[in-house]
Short mmCIF file of C-alpha atoms (C1' of nucleotides) in Angstrom, two decimals:
data_model
loop_
_atom_site.label_atom_id
_atom_site.label_comp_id
_atom_site.label_asym_id
_atom_site.label_seq_id
_atom_site.Cartn_x
_atom_site.Cartn_y
_atom_site.Cartn_z
CA MET M 131 -26.04 -57.93 -48.30
CA ILE M 132 -28.14 -54.89 -49.21
CA ARG M 133 -30.78 -55.94 -51.67
CA ASP M 134 -32.62 -52.70 -52.32
CA ALA M 135 -31.22 -49.53 -50.81
CA ARG M 136 -34.13 -47.38 -51.93
CA VAL M 137 -36.32 -48.86 -49.23
CA LEU M 138 -34.33 -47.23 -46.48
CA ARG M 139 -33.93 -43.84 -48.06
CA ALA M 140 -35.68 -40.82 -46.65
CA GLY M 141 -38.86 -40.05 -48.55
CA PHE M 142 -39.47 -43.61 -49.65
CA VAL M 143 -43.15 -44.42 -49.77
CA PRO M 144 -43.80 -48.11 -49.08
CA GLN M 145 -46.35 -50.31 -50.84
CA GLU M 146 -48.26 -50.80 -47.66
CA VAL M 147 -48.35 -48.44 -44.71
CA GLU M 148 -48.14 -50.20 -41.37
CA HIS M 149 -50.34 -49.30 -38.42
CA ARG M 150 -51.88 -46.26 -40.01
CA ASP M 151 -55.05 -47.74 -41.49
CA ALA M 152 -57.39 -45.39 -39.70
CA GLU M 153 -55.42 -42.32 -40.67
CA VAL M 154 -55.01 -43.49 -44.26
CA ASN M 155 -58.72 -44.16 -44.57
CA HIS M 156 -59.58 -40.84 -43.02
CA LEU M 157 -57.38 -38.94 -45.41
CA SER M 158 -58.62 -40.97 -48.35
CA SER M 159 -62.20 -40.16 -47.52
CA VAL M 160 -61.42 -36.45 -47.57
CA LEU M 161 -60.03 -36.73 -51.06
CA ASP M 162 -62.77 -39.07 -52.16
CA PRO M 163 -64.91 -36.44 -53.93
CA ILE M 164 -62.11 -36.16 -56.48
CA THR M 165 -62.90 -39.62 -57.77
CA ASN M 166 -66.21 -38.15 -58.94
CA GLY M 167 -64.57 -35.05 -60.32
CA GLU M 168 -65.77 -32.91 -57.46
CA PRO M 169 -63.72 -30.50 -55.34
CA ALA M 170 -62.35 -31.86 -52.09
CA ASP M 171 -62.04 -30.21 -48.71
CA THR M 172 -58.78 -29.10 -47.22
CA ALA M 173 -57.18 -31.69 -44.98
CA ILE M 174 -54.87 -30.99 -42.08
CA VAL M 175 -52.40 -33.60 -40.91
CA THR M 176 -50.62 -32.97 -37.64
CA GLY M 177 -48.29 -34.92 -35.39
CA PRO M 178 -44.72 -35.06 -34.08
CA SER M 179 -41.82 -35.75 -36.41
CA GLY M 180 -41.37 -39.26 -37.71
CA THR M 181 -45.00 -40.28 -37.32
CA GLY M 182 -45.64 -40.75 -41.02
CA LYS M 183 -47.43 -37.53 -41.94
CA THR M 184 -45.58 -37.04 -45.18
CA CYS M 185 -45.57 -40.72 -45.86
CA ILE M 186 -49.32 -41.29 -45.68
CA SER M 187 -50.02 -38.07 -47.57
CA LYS M 188 -47.89 -39.23 -50.46
CA PHE M 189 -49.24 -42.74 -50.15
CA VAL M 190 -52.85 -41.62 -50.32
CA THR M 191 -52.31 -39.28 -53.26
CA GLU M 192 -50.40 -41.94 -55.16
CA ARG M 193 -53.19 -44.42 -54.62
CA LEU M 194 -55.65 -41.78 -55.75
CA ARG M 195 -53.70 -41.31 -58.96
CA GLU M 196 -53.90 -45.01 -59.62
CA GLU M 197 -57.66 -44.90 -59.28
CA VAL M 198 -58.38 -41.68 -61.10
CA LEU M 199 -56.94 -40.80 -64.45
CA ASP M 200 -57.22 -37.05 -64.35
CA VAL M 201 -55.51 -36.00 -61.21
CA GLU M 202 -52.19 -34.41 -60.49
CA ALA M 203 -50.26 -34.40 -57.23
CA ILE M 204 -47.82 -31.73 -56.20
CA TYR M 205 -45.57 -31.87 -53.19
CA VAL M 206 -44.14 -28.66 -51.77
CA ASN M 207 -41.84 -28.51 -48.80
CA CYS M 208 -42.57 -25.18 -47.15
CA TRP M 209 -39.43 -25.39 -45.09
CA ARG M 210 -37.40 -24.93 -48.24
CA ASN M 211 -39.92 -22.71 -49.99
CA TYR M 212 -40.87 -20.56 -47.10
CA THR M 213 -42.07 -17.41 -48.82
CA ARG M 214 -45.43 -16.98 -50.44
CA PHE M 215 -43.75 -16.33 -53.76
CA ARG M 216 -41.59 -19.43 -53.64
CA THR M 217 -44.44 -21.68 -52.66
CA LEU M 218 -46.67 -20.43 -55.45
CA TYR M 219 -43.80 -20.54 -57.90
CA GLN M 220 -43.02 -24.10 -56.95
CA ILE M 221 -46.58 -25.17 -57.58
CA LEU M 222 -46.76 -23.40 -60.93
CA ASP M 223 -43.43 -24.86 -61.86
CA ASP M 224 -44.66 -28.37 -61.19
CA LEU M 225 -47.71 -27.63 -63.27
CA GLY M 226 -45.40 -26.51 -66.04
CA ALA M 227 -46.78 -22.99 -66.11
CA THR M 228 -43.72 -20.92 -65.28
CA ILE M 229 -42.34 -20.40 -68.75
CA ASP M 230 -42.73 -16.66 -68.81
CA ILE M 231 -42.47 -15.79 -65.15
CA HIS M 232 -39.52 -13.61 -64.31
CA ARG M 233 -38.88 -12.96 -60.71
CA GLN M 234 -38.61 -9.31 -61.43
CA SER M 235 -41.82 -7.68 -62.49
CA THR M 236 -44.19 -10.55 -61.82
CA PRO M 237 -46.47 -9.46 -59.00
CA HIS M 238 -47.55 -12.08 -56.53
CA ASP M 239 -51.19 -11.68 -57.38
CA GLU M 240 -50.49 -12.68 -60.91
CA LEU M 241 -49.22 -16.02 -59.68
CA VAL M 242 -52.53 -16.58 -57.95
CA ASP M 243 -54.38 -15.53 -61.10
CA ARG M 244 -52.29 -17.94 -63.05
CA LEU M 245 -53.24 -20.74 -60.69
CA GLN M 246 -56.86 -19.76 -60.90
CA GLN M 247 -56.79 -19.96 -64.67
CA HIS M 248 -55.15 -23.31 -64.55
CA ASP M 249 -57.72 -25.61 -66.12
CA GLY M 250 -55.78 -28.83 -66.17
CA PRO M 251 -56.78 -31.86 -64.17
CA ARG M 252 -57.69 -31.58 -60.53
CA THR M 253 -54.64 -31.26 -58.40
CA VAL M 254 -53.79 -32.32 -54.89
CA VAL M 255 -51.25 -29.99 -53.32
CA ILE M 256 -49.35 -31.33 -50.34
CA LEU M 257 -47.95 -28.47 -48.28
CA ASP M 258 -45.41 -30.08 -46.00
CA GLU M 259 -44.11 -28.30 -42.90
CA VAL M 260 -46.68 -25.64 -43.47
CA ASP M 261 -46.06 -24.13 -40.03
CA GLN M 262 -42.66 -23.03 -41.30
CA LEU M 263 -44.15 -20.57 -43.77
CA GLU M 264 -43.28 -17.02 -42.87
CA ASP M 265 -46.49 -15.88 -44.52
CA PRO M 266 -49.23 -18.49 -44.27
CA SER M 267 -51.56 -16.49 -46.49
CA VAL M 268 -50.58 -18.80 -49.31
CA ILE M 269 -52.91 -21.33 -47.72
CA TYR M 270 -55.67 -18.82 -48.15
CA ASP M 271 -54.71 -18.25 -51.76
CA LEU M 272 -55.02 -21.93 -52.51
CA HIS M 273 -58.00 -22.52 -50.31
CA SER M 274 -60.19 -20.36 -52.49
CA LEU M 275 -59.37 -22.28 -55.66
CA PRO M 276 -61.73 -25.24 -56.08
CA GLN M 277 -59.58 -27.12 -58.55
CA PHE M 278 -56.93 -27.62 -55.90
CA ALA M 279 -57.28 -29.94 -52.95
CA ILE M 280 -54.86 -29.12 -50.18
CA ILE M 281 -53.23 -31.30 -47.60
CA CYS M 282 -51.52 -29.21 -44.92
CA ILE M 283 -48.89 -30.97 -42.88
CA ALA M 284 -47.75 -29.41 -39.63
CA ASN M 285 -46.23 -30.40 -36.32
CA LYS M 286 -48.63 -28.68 -33.99
CA GLU M 287 -52.05 -27.44 -34.93
CA GLU M 288 -52.01 -24.63 -32.34
CA GLU M 289 -48.88 -23.15 -33.84
CA LEU M 290 -50.40 -23.32 -37.27
CA PHE M 291 -53.61 -21.65 -36.14
CA SER M 292 -51.88 -18.99 -34.10
CA ARG M 293 -50.12 -17.69 -37.18
CA VAL M 294 -52.94 -17.48 -39.70
CA ASP M 295 -55.57 -14.78 -39.63
CA GLU M 296 -59.16 -15.06 -38.43
CA ARG M 297 -61.01 -15.82 -41.60
CA LEU M 298 -58.62 -18.64 -42.40
CA VAL M 299 -58.73 -20.08 -38.89
CA SER M 300 -62.47 -20.51 -39.04
CA ARG M 301 -62.24 -22.23 -42.38
CA LEU M 302 -59.40 -24.48 -41.34
CA ARG M 303 -61.15 -25.47 -38.13
CA SER M 304 -63.99 -26.88 -40.12
CA SER M 305 -61.73 -28.84 -42.43
CA GLU M 306 -60.89 -32.44 -41.83
CA HIS M 307 -58.16 -33.02 -39.35
CA VAL M 308 -56.00 -36.13 -39.22
CA ARG M 309 -53.98 -36.42 -36.04
CA MET M 310 -50.99 -38.72 -35.88
CA ASN M 311 -49.42 -40.04 -32.71
CA LYS M 312 -45.97 -41.39 -32.02
CA TYR M 313 -45.51 -45.03 -32.88
CA HIS M 314 -45.34 -47.56 -30.11
CA ASP M 315 -42.20 -49.65 -29.91
CA GLU M 316 -43.94 -52.71 -31.34
CA GLN M 317 -45.35 -50.73 -34.23
CA LEU M 318 -41.94 -49.30 -34.93
CA TYR M 319 -40.54 -52.80 -34.81
CA ASP M 320 -43.05 -53.93 -37.42
CA ILE M 321 -42.08 -51.06 -39.69
CA LEU M 322 -38.38 -51.81 -39.32
CA ASP M 323 -38.98 -55.50 -39.79
CA ALA M 324 -40.89 -54.92 -43.02
CA ARG M 325 -38.20 -52.63 -44.38
CA ALA M 326 -35.41 -54.97 -43.31
CA LYS M 327 -37.09 -57.91 -45.07
CA TRP M 328 -37.42 -55.87 -48.24
CA CYS M 329 -34.04 -54.33 -48.27
CA LEU M 330 -31.60 -56.66 -46.55
CA ASP M 331 -30.60 -60.26 -46.96
CA GLU M 332 -31.84 -62.64 -44.35
CA ASP M 333 -30.08 -62.80 -40.99
CA VAL M 334 -28.26 -59.55 -41.53
CA ILE M 335 -29.97 -58.15 -38.50
CA ALA M 336 -31.53 -59.92 -35.54
CA ASP M 337 -34.96 -59.33 -34.07
CA ASP M 338 -33.70 -58.04 -30.78
CA GLN M 339 -31.51 -55.56 -32.61
CA LEU M 340 -34.54 -54.22 -34.43
CA TYR M 341 -36.26 -53.91 -31.09
CA ARG M 342 -33.37 -51.94 -29.74
CA ILE M 343 -33.50 -49.56 -32.68
CA ALA M 344 -37.21 -49.11 -32.15
CA ASP M 345 -36.56 -48.41 -28.51
CA ALA M 346 -33.82 -45.88 -29.16
CA ALA M 347 -35.88 -44.01 -31.74
CA ALA M 348 -38.59 -43.19 -29.20
CA GLY M 349 -41.50 -43.37 -31.60
CA ASP M 350 -39.80 -41.54 -34.45
CA ALA M 351 -39.90 -43.70 -37.58
CA ARG M 352 -37.63 -41.46 -39.58
CA LEU M 353 -34.99 -41.73 -36.89
CA ALA M 354 -35.42 -45.49 -36.63
CA ILE M 355 -35.09 -46.06 -40.36
CA GLY M 356 -32.13 -43.69 -40.44
CA ILE M 357 -30.36 -45.77 -37.82
CA LEU M 358 -31.05 -48.96 -39.75
CA ARG M 359 -29.82 -47.39 -42.98
CA THR M 360 -26.62 -46.11 -41.43
CA ALA M 361 -25.92 -49.41 -39.74
CA ALA M 362 -26.56 -51.41 -42.91
CA GLY M 363 -24.37 -49.09 -44.96
CA LYS M 364 -21.53 -49.32 -42.50
CA ALA M 365 -21.71 -53.10 -42.21
CA ASP M 366 -21.73 -53.32 -45.99
CA ARG M 367 -18.72 -51.06 -46.44
CA GLU M 368 -16.76 -52.96 -43.85
CA ASN M 369 -17.68 -56.30 -45.41
CA HIS M 370 -19.43 -57.72 -42.41
CA GLU M 371 -21.77 -60.66 -42.80
CA ARG M 372 -24.27 -59.10 -40.50
CA ILE M 373 -24.88 -56.00 -38.45
CA THR M 374 -23.03 -56.22 -35.16
CA ASP M 375 -24.10 -54.56 -31.94
CA ASP M 376 -21.14 -52.21 -32.13
CA ILE M 377 -22.13 -50.98 -35.54
CA LEU M 378 -25.66 -50.48 -34.31
CA LEU M 379 -24.51 -48.39 -31.39
CA ASP M 380 -22.31 -46.26 -33.62
CA ALA M 381 -25.12 -45.78 -36.10
CA ALA M 382 -27.51 -44.56 -33.43
CA GLU M 383 -24.94 -42.03 -32.27
CA ASP M 384 -24.13 -40.97 -35.84
CA ILE M 385 -27.71 -40.24 -36.69
CA ARG M 386 -28.27 -38.16 -33.59
CA ALA M 387 -25.08 -36.22 -34.20
CA GLN M 388 -26.12 -35.74 -37.83
CA ILE M 389 -29.51 -34.39 -36.91
CA LYS M 390 -28.01 -31.96 -34.45
CA GLN M 391 -25.27 -30.95 -36.85
CA LYS M 392 -27.79 -30.40 -39.58
CA SER M 393 -29.71 -28.05 -37.33
CA LEU M 394 -26.55 -26.24 -36.31
CA ASP M 395 -25.37 -25.94 -39.91
CA SER M 396 -28.45 -24.07 -40.89
CA LEU M 397 -27.56 -21.32 -38.45
CA THR M 398 -25.14 -18.48 -39.09
CA PRO M 399 -21.56 -18.62 -37.84
CA HIS M 400 -22.78 -16.62 -34.90
CA GLN M 401 -24.02 -19.89 -33.51
CA ARG M 402 -21.42 -19.21 -30.81
CA VAL M 403 -24.54 -18.23 -28.97
CA TYR M 404 -25.45 -21.88 -28.79
CA ASP M 405 -22.10 -22.78 -27.25
CA ILE M 406 -22.46 -20.04 -24.69
CA VAL M 407 -25.82 -21.34 -23.57
CA ARG M 408 -24.49 -24.87 -23.48
CA GLU M 409 -21.44 -23.96 -21.45
CA HIS M 410 -23.02 -21.59 -19.00
CA GLY M 411 -26.18 -23.46 -18.25
CA PRO M 412 -29.55 -21.79 -17.95
CA VAL M 413 -28.81 -18.16 -18.60
CA GLY M 414 -30.68 -14.92 -19.33
CA PRO M 415 -30.47 -12.89 -22.53
CA SER M 416 -28.33 -10.09 -21.07
CA GLU M 417 -25.59 -12.42 -19.95
CA ILE M 418 -25.72 -14.29 -23.23
CA HIS M 419 -25.22 -11.12 -25.17
CA GLN M 420 -22.51 -9.88 -22.85
CA ARG M 421 -20.48 -13.06 -23.13
CA TYR M 422 -21.14 -13.23 -26.84
CA THR M 423 -19.86 -9.69 -27.38
CA GLU M 424 -16.63 -10.55 -25.61
CA GLU M 425 -15.97 -13.62 -27.69
CA VAL M 426 -16.75 -12.46 -31.20
CA ASP M 427 -15.08 -9.97 -33.54
CA ASP M 428 -18.03 -8.14 -34.98
CA PRO M 429 -20.91 -8.77 -32.62
CA ARG M 430 -24.51 -8.46 -33.69
CA THR M 431 -27.00 -6.45 -31.72
CA LYS M 432 -29.21 -7.74 -28.96
CA ARG M 433 -32.23 -7.80 -31.18
CA THR M 434 -30.46 -10.02 -33.67
CA ILE M 435 -29.35 -12.36 -30.91
CA ARG M 436 -32.97 -12.63 -29.84
CA THR M 437 -33.81 -13.68 -33.37
CA TYR M 438 -31.06 -16.30 -33.27
CA LEU M 439 -32.30 -17.60 -29.97
CA SER M 440 -35.85 -17.93 -31.15
CA LYS M 441 -34.66 -19.66 -34.31
CA MET M 442 -32.70 -22.16 -32.25
CA ARG M 443 -35.78 -22.71 -30.19
CA GLN M 444 -37.64 -23.57 -33.38
CA TYR M 445 -34.92 -25.99 -34.37
CA ASN M 446 -35.31 -27.63 -30.99
CA LEU M 447 -31.77 -26.84 -29.94
CA LEU M 448 -32.70 -24.56 -27.09
CA GLU M 449 -35.61 -24.18 -24.78
CA ALA M 450 -36.72 -21.12 -22.86
CA GLU M 451 -38.19 -20.79 -19.41
CA GLY M 452 -40.18 -17.74 -18.37
CA THR M 453 -41.91 -15.18 -20.53
CA SER M 454 -40.54 -11.82 -19.44
CA ARG M 455 -37.69 -10.63 -17.25
CA ASP M 456 -37.39 -14.06 -15.77
CA ARG M 457 -36.58 -15.70 -19.08
CA GLU M 458 -33.69 -18.10 -19.22
CA TYR M 459 -32.37 -20.20 -22.08
CA ALA M 460 -31.03 -23.72 -21.78
CA THR M 461 -29.98 -26.43 -24.20
CA VAL M 462 -32.56 -29.09 -24.90
CA GLU M 463 -31.77 -32.31 -23.10
CA SER M 464 -30.98 -34.57 -26.02
CA ARG M 465 -32.92 -37.76 -25.77
CA SER M 466 -30.00 -40.09 -25.47
CA ALA M 467 -29.88 -43.60 -26.87
CA ALA M 468 -29.97 -44.90 -23.33
CA THR M 469 -33.20 -43.31 -22.20
CA THR M 470 -34.99 -46.61 -21.85
CA THR M 471 -33.62 -50.06 -21.37
"C1'" DG Q 8 -50.60 -1.30 -5.60
"C1'" DT Q 9 -47.36 1.36 -8.54
"C1'" DT Q 10 -43.33 2.04 -11.11
"C1'" DC Q 11 -39.61 0.47 -13.56
"C1'" DC Q 12 -37.16 -1.92 -16.87
"C1'" DA Q 13 -35.45 -6.16 -19.23
"C1'" DC Q 14 -37.59 -8.76 -22.39
"C1'" DA Q 15 -40.22 -10.61 -26.78
"C1'" DG Q 16 -41.05 -9.98 -31.10
"C1'" DG Q 17 -43.42 -6.97 -35.13
"C1'" DA Q 18 -42.50 -3.46 -38.76
"C1'" DA Q 19 -39.71 -1.06 -41.53
"C1'" DA Q 20 -35.50 0.97 -42.82
"C1'" DA Q 21 -30.62 0.03 -43.73
"C1'" DT Q 22 -27.13 -2.83 -45.23
"C1'" DA Q 23 -24.88 -7.06 -47.03
"C1'" DT Q 24 -24.98 -10.80 -50.29
"C1'" DG Q 25 -25.57 -13.22 -54.55
"C1'" DG Q 26 -26.10 -13.80 -59.34
"C1'" DA Q 27 -27.13 -12.23 -64.16
"C1'" DG Q 28 -25.70 -9.38 -67.71
"C1'" DG Q 29 -22.67 -6.15 -69.55
"C1'" DC W 210 -14.00 -6.58 -63.68
"C1'" DC W 211 -18.21 -3.70 -62.57
"C1'" DT W 212 -23.36 -2.59 -62.23
"C1'" DC W 213 -27.87 -3.56 -61.24
"C1'" DC W 214 -31.47 -5.92 -59.28
"C1'" DA W 215 -33.65 -9.11 -56.06
"C1'" DT W 216 -33.17 -11.25 -52.00
"C1'" DA W 217 -31.29 -12.07 -47.27
"C1'" DT W 218 -29.73 -10.39 -43.11
"C1'" DT W 219 -29.19 -6.98 -39.65
"C1'" DT W 220 -30.30 -2.81 -37.32
"C1'" DT W 221 -33.39 0.67 -35.67
"C1'" DC W 222 -37.50 1.74 -33.68
"C1'" DC W 223 -41.23 0.32 -31.57
"C1'" DT W 224 -45.27 -1.66 -28.51
"C1'" DG W 225 -46.97 -4.69 -25.08
"C1'" DT W 226 -45.89 -7.78 -21.12
"C1'" DG W 227 -44.95 -9.25 -16.67
"C1'" DG W 228 -41.51 -9.96 -12.97
"C1'" DA W 229 -38.98 -7.33 -9.44
"C1'" DA W 230 -38.13 -3.56 -6.46
"C1'" DC W 231 -40.20 -0.20 -4.06
#
DNA sequence: GTTCCACAGGAAAATATGGAGG
DNA sequence: CCTCCATATTTTCCTGTGGAAC
């Protein structure tokens, strides 16, 4: 029943990108100078999750590599490589220039020097989730090297700009900016339909089911494809002829639970803090810490709890109201599968 | 207004953790 | 097993902010 499972996997780059012609062309035009061997500007791609930022960036660079012989593409996820050192190391590693770098004793500046001396083909560096970098100066490092074209991917441009210093802000403001919006339900349907045709046998899933997935995903393509993948996998394992509505419902729940669990897993065991906020409704920091201290063996200090809270805010698990003494934390209302009907 | 104080979050020092090499 | 080193986490110390009580 599943013809080609790759098509539904995360990170799959399709042959054709649906409904993103303008954005694809925009990004292509930024990289266009490379086809003549000239340096390209830095591009910034922003938009909410699941809008295809990573997808079109990879798509455009792959197409560029088909056109131009001498060009390399490097993809770095800054979420996983969130220090300046790691990011630079990752790039050098992909270039194959890390042979004699030992983490001891190699100063950061030498990594930049090493990149500068790199005289291979022109290289497009995709910095994904660049707003997760703890030290965004790595953008500056790369920005000054003409042999590297940079694509910065971030959720919100303001958050990106607020964290980099002045000189970089002014440079980034003048660079090309591709903004992505959430998909409409019909667009999402088209994407799902295309993937389903590729990956699944005919009649495994009905049109109206695809519509319902699109609806439940609320404009997030990654979520939508995840639901389809989970549903297809489950139907396959259980030897169903086709995807039933029950399976679909389960899959939608599974994916949401997975996403939340994934966020929770990346926190320390002291995530009890999250439970406290969930159980006691909107609540201020003092009360959180007080309750937390009572429930845990070796409590952390208030300052550390503040760090946890702000981390959970980043992960979209909590939201905060108020900026000073009036601040209260609450759990984020999870967009349920039944938001729209 | 003014004062007070809980709060946010940066910087740096202190401490825990992990992993390579003996 | 232990030691050493780098890295990761936590604590300490701190400044600036703005709501609340006066």
